[in-house]
XYZ file of C-alpha atoms in Angstrom:
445
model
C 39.304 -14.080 -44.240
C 41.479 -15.053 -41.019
C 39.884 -14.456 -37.761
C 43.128 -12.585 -36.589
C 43.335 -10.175 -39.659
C 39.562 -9.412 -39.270
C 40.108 -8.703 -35.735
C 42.832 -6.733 -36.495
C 40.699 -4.384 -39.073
C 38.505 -4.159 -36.236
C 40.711 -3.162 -33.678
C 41.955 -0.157 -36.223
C 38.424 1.204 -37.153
C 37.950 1.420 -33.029
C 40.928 3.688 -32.966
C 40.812 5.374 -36.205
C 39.483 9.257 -35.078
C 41.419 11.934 -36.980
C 40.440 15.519 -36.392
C 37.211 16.945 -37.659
C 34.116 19.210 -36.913
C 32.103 19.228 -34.209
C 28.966 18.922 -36.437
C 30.573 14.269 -36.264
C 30.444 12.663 -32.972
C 33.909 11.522 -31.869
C 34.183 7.203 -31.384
C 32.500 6.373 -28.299
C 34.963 5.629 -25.558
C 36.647 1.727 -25.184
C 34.590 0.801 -22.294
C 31.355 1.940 -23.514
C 32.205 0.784 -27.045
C 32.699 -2.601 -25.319
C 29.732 -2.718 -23.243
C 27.815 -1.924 -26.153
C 29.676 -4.618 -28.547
C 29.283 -7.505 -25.806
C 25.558 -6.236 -25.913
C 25.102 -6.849 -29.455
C 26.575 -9.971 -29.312
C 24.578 -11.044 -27.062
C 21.045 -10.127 -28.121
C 22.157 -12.027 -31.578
C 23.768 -14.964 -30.268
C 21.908 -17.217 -31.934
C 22.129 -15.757 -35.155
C 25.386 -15.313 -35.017
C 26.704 -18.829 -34.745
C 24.005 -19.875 -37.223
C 25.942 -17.177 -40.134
C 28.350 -19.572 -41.475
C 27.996 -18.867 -44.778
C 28.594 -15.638 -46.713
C 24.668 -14.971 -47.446
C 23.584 -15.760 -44.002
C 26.388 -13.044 -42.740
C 24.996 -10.503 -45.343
C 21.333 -11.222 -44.268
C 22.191 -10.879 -40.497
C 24.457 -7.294 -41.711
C 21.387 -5.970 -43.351
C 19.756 -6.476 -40.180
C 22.224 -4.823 -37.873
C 22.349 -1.753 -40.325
C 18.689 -1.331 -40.082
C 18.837 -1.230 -36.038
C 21.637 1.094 -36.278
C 19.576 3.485 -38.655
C 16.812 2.901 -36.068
C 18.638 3.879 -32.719
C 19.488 7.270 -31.231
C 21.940 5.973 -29.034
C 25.981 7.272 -30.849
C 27.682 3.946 -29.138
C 25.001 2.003 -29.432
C 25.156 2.394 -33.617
C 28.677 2.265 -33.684
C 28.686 -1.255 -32.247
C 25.932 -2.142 -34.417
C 28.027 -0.958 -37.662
C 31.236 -2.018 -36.388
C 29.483 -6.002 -35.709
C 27.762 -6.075 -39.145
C 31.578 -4.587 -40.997
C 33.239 -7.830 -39.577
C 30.234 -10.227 -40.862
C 31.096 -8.894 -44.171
C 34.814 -9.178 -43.680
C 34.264 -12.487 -42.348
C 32.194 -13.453 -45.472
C 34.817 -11.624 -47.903
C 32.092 -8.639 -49.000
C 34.873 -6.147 -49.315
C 31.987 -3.963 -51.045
C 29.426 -4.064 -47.807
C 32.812 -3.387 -45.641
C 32.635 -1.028 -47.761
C 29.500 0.604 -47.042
C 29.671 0.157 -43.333
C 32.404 2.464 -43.418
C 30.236 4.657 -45.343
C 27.737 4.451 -42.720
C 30.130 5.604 -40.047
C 31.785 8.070 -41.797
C 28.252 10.207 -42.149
C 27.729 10.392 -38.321
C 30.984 9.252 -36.462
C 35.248 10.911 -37.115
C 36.690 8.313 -38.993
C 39.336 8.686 -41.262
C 37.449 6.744 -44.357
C 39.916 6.895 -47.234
C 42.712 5.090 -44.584
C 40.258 2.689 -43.186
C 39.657 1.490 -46.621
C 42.640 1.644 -47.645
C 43.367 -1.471 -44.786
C 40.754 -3.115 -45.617
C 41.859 -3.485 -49.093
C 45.577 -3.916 -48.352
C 43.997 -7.220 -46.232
C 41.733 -8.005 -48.866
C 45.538 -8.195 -51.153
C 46.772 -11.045 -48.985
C 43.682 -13.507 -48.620
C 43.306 -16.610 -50.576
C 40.386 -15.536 -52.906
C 38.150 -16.364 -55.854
C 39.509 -14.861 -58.913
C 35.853 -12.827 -59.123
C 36.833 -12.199 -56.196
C 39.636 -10.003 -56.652
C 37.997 -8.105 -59.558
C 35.942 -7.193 -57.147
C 38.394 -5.832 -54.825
C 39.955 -4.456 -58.024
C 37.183 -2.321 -59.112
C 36.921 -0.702 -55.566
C 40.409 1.136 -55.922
C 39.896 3.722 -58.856
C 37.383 5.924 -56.987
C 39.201 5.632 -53.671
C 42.818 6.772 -55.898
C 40.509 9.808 -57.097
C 39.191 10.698 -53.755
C 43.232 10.659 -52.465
C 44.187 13.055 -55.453
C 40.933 15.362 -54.967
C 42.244 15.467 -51.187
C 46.203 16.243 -52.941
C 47.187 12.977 -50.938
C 49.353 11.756 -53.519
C 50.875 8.994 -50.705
C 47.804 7.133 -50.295
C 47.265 7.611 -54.004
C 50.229 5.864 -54.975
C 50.340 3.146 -52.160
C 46.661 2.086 -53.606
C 47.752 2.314 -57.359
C 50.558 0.144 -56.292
C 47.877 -2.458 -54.247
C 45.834 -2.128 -57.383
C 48.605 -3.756 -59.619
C 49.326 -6.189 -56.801
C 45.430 -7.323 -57.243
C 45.426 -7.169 -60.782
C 48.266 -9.741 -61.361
C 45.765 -11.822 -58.759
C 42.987 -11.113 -61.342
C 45.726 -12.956 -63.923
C 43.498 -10.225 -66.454
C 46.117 -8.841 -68.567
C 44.285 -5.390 -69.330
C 43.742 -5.214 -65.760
C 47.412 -4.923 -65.236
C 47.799 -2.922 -67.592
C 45.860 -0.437 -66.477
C 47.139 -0.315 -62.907
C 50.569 0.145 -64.621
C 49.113 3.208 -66.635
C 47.783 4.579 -63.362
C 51.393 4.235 -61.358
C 52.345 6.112 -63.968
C 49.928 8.849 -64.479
C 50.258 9.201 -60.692
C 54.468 10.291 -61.121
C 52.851 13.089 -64.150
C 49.719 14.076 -61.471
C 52.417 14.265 -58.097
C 54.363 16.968 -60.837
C 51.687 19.011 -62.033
C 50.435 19.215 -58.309
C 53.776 20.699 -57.172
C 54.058 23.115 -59.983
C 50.366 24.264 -59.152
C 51.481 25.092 -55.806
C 54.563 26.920 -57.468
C 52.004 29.000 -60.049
C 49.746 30.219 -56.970
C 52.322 31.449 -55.550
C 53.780 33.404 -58.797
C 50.248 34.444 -59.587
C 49.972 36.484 -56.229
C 52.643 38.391 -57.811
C 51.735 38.720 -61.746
C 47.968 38.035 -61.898
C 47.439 39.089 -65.590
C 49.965 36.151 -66.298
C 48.519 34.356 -69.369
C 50.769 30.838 -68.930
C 49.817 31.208 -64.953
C 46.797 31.180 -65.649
C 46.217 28.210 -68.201
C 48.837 26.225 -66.127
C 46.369 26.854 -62.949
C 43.089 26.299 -64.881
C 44.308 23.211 -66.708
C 44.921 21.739 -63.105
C 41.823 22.649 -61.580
C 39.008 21.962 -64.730
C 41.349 19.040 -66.422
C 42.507 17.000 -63.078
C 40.696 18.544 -59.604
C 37.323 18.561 -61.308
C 36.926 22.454 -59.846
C 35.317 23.726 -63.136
C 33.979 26.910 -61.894
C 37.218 28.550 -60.430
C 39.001 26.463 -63.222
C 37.159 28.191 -66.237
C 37.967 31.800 -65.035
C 41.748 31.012 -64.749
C 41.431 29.619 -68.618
C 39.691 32.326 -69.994
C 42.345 34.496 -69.141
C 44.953 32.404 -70.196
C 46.972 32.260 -73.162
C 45.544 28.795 -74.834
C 42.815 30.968 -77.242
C 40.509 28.701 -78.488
C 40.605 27.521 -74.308
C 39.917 30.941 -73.274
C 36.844 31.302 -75.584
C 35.767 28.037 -74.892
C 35.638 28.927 -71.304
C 34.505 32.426 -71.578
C 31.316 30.564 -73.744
C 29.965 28.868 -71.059
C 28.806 32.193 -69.170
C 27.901 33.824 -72.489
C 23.824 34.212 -73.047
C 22.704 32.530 -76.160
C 25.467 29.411 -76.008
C 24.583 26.911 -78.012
C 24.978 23.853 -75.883
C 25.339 21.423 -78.517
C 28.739 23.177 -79.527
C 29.703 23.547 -75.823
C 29.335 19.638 -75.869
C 31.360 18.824 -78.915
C 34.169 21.941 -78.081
C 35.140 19.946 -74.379
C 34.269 16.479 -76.069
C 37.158 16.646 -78.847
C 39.367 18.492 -76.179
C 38.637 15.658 -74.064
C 39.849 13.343 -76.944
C 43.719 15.108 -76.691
C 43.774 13.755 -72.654
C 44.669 10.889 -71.507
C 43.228 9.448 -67.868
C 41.383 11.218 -65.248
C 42.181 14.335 -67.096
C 40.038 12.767 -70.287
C 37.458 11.714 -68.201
C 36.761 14.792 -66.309
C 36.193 16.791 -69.763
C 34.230 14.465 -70.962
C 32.277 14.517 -67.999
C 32.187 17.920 -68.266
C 30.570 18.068 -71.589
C 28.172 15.394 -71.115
C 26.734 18.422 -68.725
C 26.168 20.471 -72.375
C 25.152 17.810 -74.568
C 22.419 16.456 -71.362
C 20.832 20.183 -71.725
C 20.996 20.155 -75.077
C 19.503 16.622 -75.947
C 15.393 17.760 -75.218
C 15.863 20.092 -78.482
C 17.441 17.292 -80.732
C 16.149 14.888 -83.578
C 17.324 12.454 -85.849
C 20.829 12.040 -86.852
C 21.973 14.530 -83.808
C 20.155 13.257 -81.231
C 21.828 9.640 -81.727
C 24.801 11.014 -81.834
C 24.678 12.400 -78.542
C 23.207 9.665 -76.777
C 25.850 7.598 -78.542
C 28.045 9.738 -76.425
C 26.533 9.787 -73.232
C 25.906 6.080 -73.778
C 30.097 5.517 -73.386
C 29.611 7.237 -69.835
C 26.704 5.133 -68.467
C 28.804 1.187 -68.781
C 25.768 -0.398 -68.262
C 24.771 0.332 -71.887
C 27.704 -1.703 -73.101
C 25.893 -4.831 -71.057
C 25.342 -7.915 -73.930
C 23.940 -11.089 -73.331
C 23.934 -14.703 -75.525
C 22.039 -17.851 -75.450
C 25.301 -20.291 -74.864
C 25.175 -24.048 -74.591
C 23.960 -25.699 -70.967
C 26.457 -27.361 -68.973
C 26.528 -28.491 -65.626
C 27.234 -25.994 -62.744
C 30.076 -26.590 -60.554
C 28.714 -24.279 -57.851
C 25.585 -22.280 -58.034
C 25.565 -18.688 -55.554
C 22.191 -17.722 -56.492
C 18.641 -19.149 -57.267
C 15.377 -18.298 -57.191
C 11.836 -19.758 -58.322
C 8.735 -18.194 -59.290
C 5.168 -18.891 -61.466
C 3.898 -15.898 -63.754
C 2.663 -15.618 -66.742
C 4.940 -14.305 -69.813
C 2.328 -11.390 -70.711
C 2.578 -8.091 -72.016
C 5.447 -6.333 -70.348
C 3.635 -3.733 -68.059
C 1.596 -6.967 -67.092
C 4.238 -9.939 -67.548
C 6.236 -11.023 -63.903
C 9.380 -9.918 -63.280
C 11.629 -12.312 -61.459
C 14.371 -11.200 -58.933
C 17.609 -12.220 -58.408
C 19.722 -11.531 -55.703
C 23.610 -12.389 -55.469
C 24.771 -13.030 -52.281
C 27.574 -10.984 -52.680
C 28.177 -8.698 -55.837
C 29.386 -10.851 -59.001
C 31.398 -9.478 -61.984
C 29.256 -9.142 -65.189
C 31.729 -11.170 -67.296
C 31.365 -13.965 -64.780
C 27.236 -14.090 -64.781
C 25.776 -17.109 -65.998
C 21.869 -17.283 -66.196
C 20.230 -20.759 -66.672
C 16.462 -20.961 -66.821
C 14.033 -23.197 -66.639
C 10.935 -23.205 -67.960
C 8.261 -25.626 -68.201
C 5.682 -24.585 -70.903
C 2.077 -25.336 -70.037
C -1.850 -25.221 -71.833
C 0.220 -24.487 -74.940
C -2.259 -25.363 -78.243
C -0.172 -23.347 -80.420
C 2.741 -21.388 -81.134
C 4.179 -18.867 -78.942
C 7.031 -16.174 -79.371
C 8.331 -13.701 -76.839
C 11.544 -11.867 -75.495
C 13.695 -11.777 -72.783
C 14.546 -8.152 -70.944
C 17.355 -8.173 -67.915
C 17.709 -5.281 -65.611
C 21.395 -4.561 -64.091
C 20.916 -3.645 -60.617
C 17.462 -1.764 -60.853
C 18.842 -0.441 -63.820
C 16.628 0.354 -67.123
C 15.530 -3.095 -69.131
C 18.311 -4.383 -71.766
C 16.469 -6.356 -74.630
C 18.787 -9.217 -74.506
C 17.258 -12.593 -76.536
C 14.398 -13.984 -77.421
C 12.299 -17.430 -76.981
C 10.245 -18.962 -79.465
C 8.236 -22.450 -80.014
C 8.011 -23.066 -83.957
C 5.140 -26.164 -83.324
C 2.954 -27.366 -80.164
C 5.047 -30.390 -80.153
C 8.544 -28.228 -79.991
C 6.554 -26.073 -77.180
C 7.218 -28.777 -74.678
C 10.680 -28.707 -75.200
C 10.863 -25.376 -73.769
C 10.589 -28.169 -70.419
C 14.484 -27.717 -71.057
C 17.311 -25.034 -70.131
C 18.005 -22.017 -71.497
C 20.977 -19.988 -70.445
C 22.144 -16.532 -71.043
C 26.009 -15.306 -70.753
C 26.961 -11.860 -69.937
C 29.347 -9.729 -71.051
C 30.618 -6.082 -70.578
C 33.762 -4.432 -71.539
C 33.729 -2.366 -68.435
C 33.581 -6.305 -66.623
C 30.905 -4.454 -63.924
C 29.771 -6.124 -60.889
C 26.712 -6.998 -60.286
C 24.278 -7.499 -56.705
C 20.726 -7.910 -58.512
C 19.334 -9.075 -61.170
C 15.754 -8.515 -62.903
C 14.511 -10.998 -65.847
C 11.393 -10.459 -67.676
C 9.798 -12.451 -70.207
C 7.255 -10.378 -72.738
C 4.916 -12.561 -74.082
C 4.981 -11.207 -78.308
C 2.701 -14.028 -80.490
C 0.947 -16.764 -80.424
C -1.567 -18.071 -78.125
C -1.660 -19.573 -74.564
C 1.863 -18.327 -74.019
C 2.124 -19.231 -69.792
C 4.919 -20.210 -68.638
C 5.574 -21.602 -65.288
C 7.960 -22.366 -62.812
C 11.257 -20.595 -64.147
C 14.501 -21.382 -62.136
C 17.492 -19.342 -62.196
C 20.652 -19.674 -61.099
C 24.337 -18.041 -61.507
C 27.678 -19.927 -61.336
């Protein structure tokens, strides 16, 4: 990213101060923010010029962030969070710009939904790597929820409209066709908004209004996520098997399992947020009602619950080796390929978060003391996520063990294309006999 739009990002965070409680601590004043920025600089000179590459920035922005958490001084942490945002800027980690803001937002008046919103709209005009820009993608769906939760359908539509921008950037077709479907879905969420204003109003006057009602508890269960005011507007409105639904859920004796399936096939009639709320919503049954469940049931619910949690849908297939063009990420490490609460688990961390569907694992592992065959498998682990059996290894002869001397890669793939900042390999040793192996190298292109 330029220098000038960087500084420019800057410049708006240090002015960004909309009003809020007392229980935040307004942005320190320009001449003590200053002081306090030329101080930082300063006592990290070194360092500073030395971050020329994106995971040097990260490391040094990891640092910062850890002083800031440390000091009791407002300005002083401010500076610190404000100098470690623009190493991540500089080194095109939208996401850890990302968190910084995060960071401020907790203890300092920012306006966090705008100041991302610039970020992004920056991010939009760079010359970046087509991961890149899935990256920046996948960082504008929650932000266009948090602007409808907040009813700010300008912001909403200005980032649905940066989203499409991005996606054409992506050149991933269902990309763009999903920021289409949200532009649109926006125009039907703008409407219903206005007419929920319009039905508050009319309720004040008729509150026994059955269509007031389900209008105003459709909008506030289906799209503002609000299920507890929500659910007593439907069950007095004049959708039937709605109100009973709705009046089931404070009922003693509610079978949970039914509550589960009733909102997950009215979740199947929605379309968009609307869908995913509900479903969301019944996941909340079917997660109480799981513990009493067996056999055919109980995989039909995780099933279920599996569609919400994307890193389920994570697959990954021994491809071909071919050279790498550039390499982001490597790491080296001995162990022994034992049983899996015993084997070593080696670590992997991306210098800056990597789409799934772009991951490329190559190994390397030099078989040693082998006198017979050996068998295992291969786990991964998604961010400290649970363990995904992915593939297995395997020797068929001593001779063919030494082969193993050679590279083994692994390509990823998710339909949910998720991005990725760590990754976890472990090898479980399952047959054979003297099954160490050594000196596994991993890298990701």
């Amino acid at each position: 990213m330029s220098s000038i739009k960087v500084c420019i990002l800057f410049t708006i965070l240090m002015m960004t101060s909309p009003s809020y409680s007392a229980e935040k601590s307004p942005l320190p004043e320009e001449a003590i923010l200053n002081k306090h920025l030329q101080l930082v600089r300063k006592l990290n000179a070194t360092e500073l010029r030395n971050a020329r590459y994106a995971i040097q920035r990260k490391q040094l922005a990891e640092k910062l962030i850890g002083e800031a958490e440390r000091t009791e001084d407002s300005a002083s942490r401010y500076a610190l969070l404000l100098t470690a945002q623009k190493l991540y800027l500089t080194g095109d980690d939208f996401i850890g710009a990302f968190q910084i803001v995060d960071l401020l937002q907790n203890d300092f008046q920012i306006d966090s939904l705008k100041t991302k919103t610039e970020i992004l709209e920056t991010a939009a005009s760079q010359r970046l790597l087509n991961r890149q820009f899935k990256q920046v993608y996948f960082l504008i769906p929650p932000l266009i929820e948090e602007a409808i939760q907040n009813n700010n359908f300008e912001t909403a539509t200005a980032l649905a409209n940066l989203a499409k921008k991005i996606a054409t950037k992506t050149r991933v077709h269902r990309y763009e066709t999903a920021a289409h479907e949200t532009r649109l879905e926006l125009n039907d969420l703008q409407k219903q908004y206005s007419e929920f204003i319009q039905n508050q109003k009319s309720l004040q006057q008729a509150p026994q209004d059955q269509k007031l009602n389900l209008e105003i508890g459709r909008y506030l269960c289906f799209v503002k996520n609000e299920w507890p005011q929500g659910l007593q507007r439907l069950a007095q409105g004049g959708d039937e098997p709605l109100a009973n639904l709705a009046r089931s859920e404070s009922e003693k004796g509610t079978d949970p399992l039914e509550l589960g399936a009733a909102w997950w096939k009215t979740a199947e009639m929605l379309q968009g947020l609307s869908a995913k709320h509900v479903r969301q919503h019944a996941a909340v049954w079917y997660r109480k009602a799981l513990p009493q469940l067996e056999g055919n049931q109980k995989t039909e619910v995780e099933q279920k619950l599996n569609e919400l949690a994307p890193t389920e849908s994570i697959k990954a297939t021994l491809v071909a080796p071919r050279k790498y063009s550039r390499m982001i990420a490597q790491d080296q490490h001995r162990g022994n390929a034992g049983d899996r609460p015993e084997a070593t688990t080696y670590y992997l961390n991306f210098p800056h978060p990597v789409s799934v569907n772009d991951l490329r694992l190559r190994i390397q592992g030099h078989a040693a003391q082998i006198n017979d065959t050996c068998n295992g498998a291969i786990f991964i682990s998604i961010d400290g996520g649970e363990w995904l059996g992915v593939s297995g290894w395997t020797t068929e002869s001593s001779r063919q063990a030494l082969k193993f001397q050679g590279w083994v890669e692994l390509e990823f793939t998710s339909p949910d294309d998720l991005l990725v900042r760590q990754l976890r390999v472990l090898f479980q040793y399952q047959s054979g006999k003297s099954a160490y192996v050594i000196n596994q190298v991993m890298s990701v292109e």
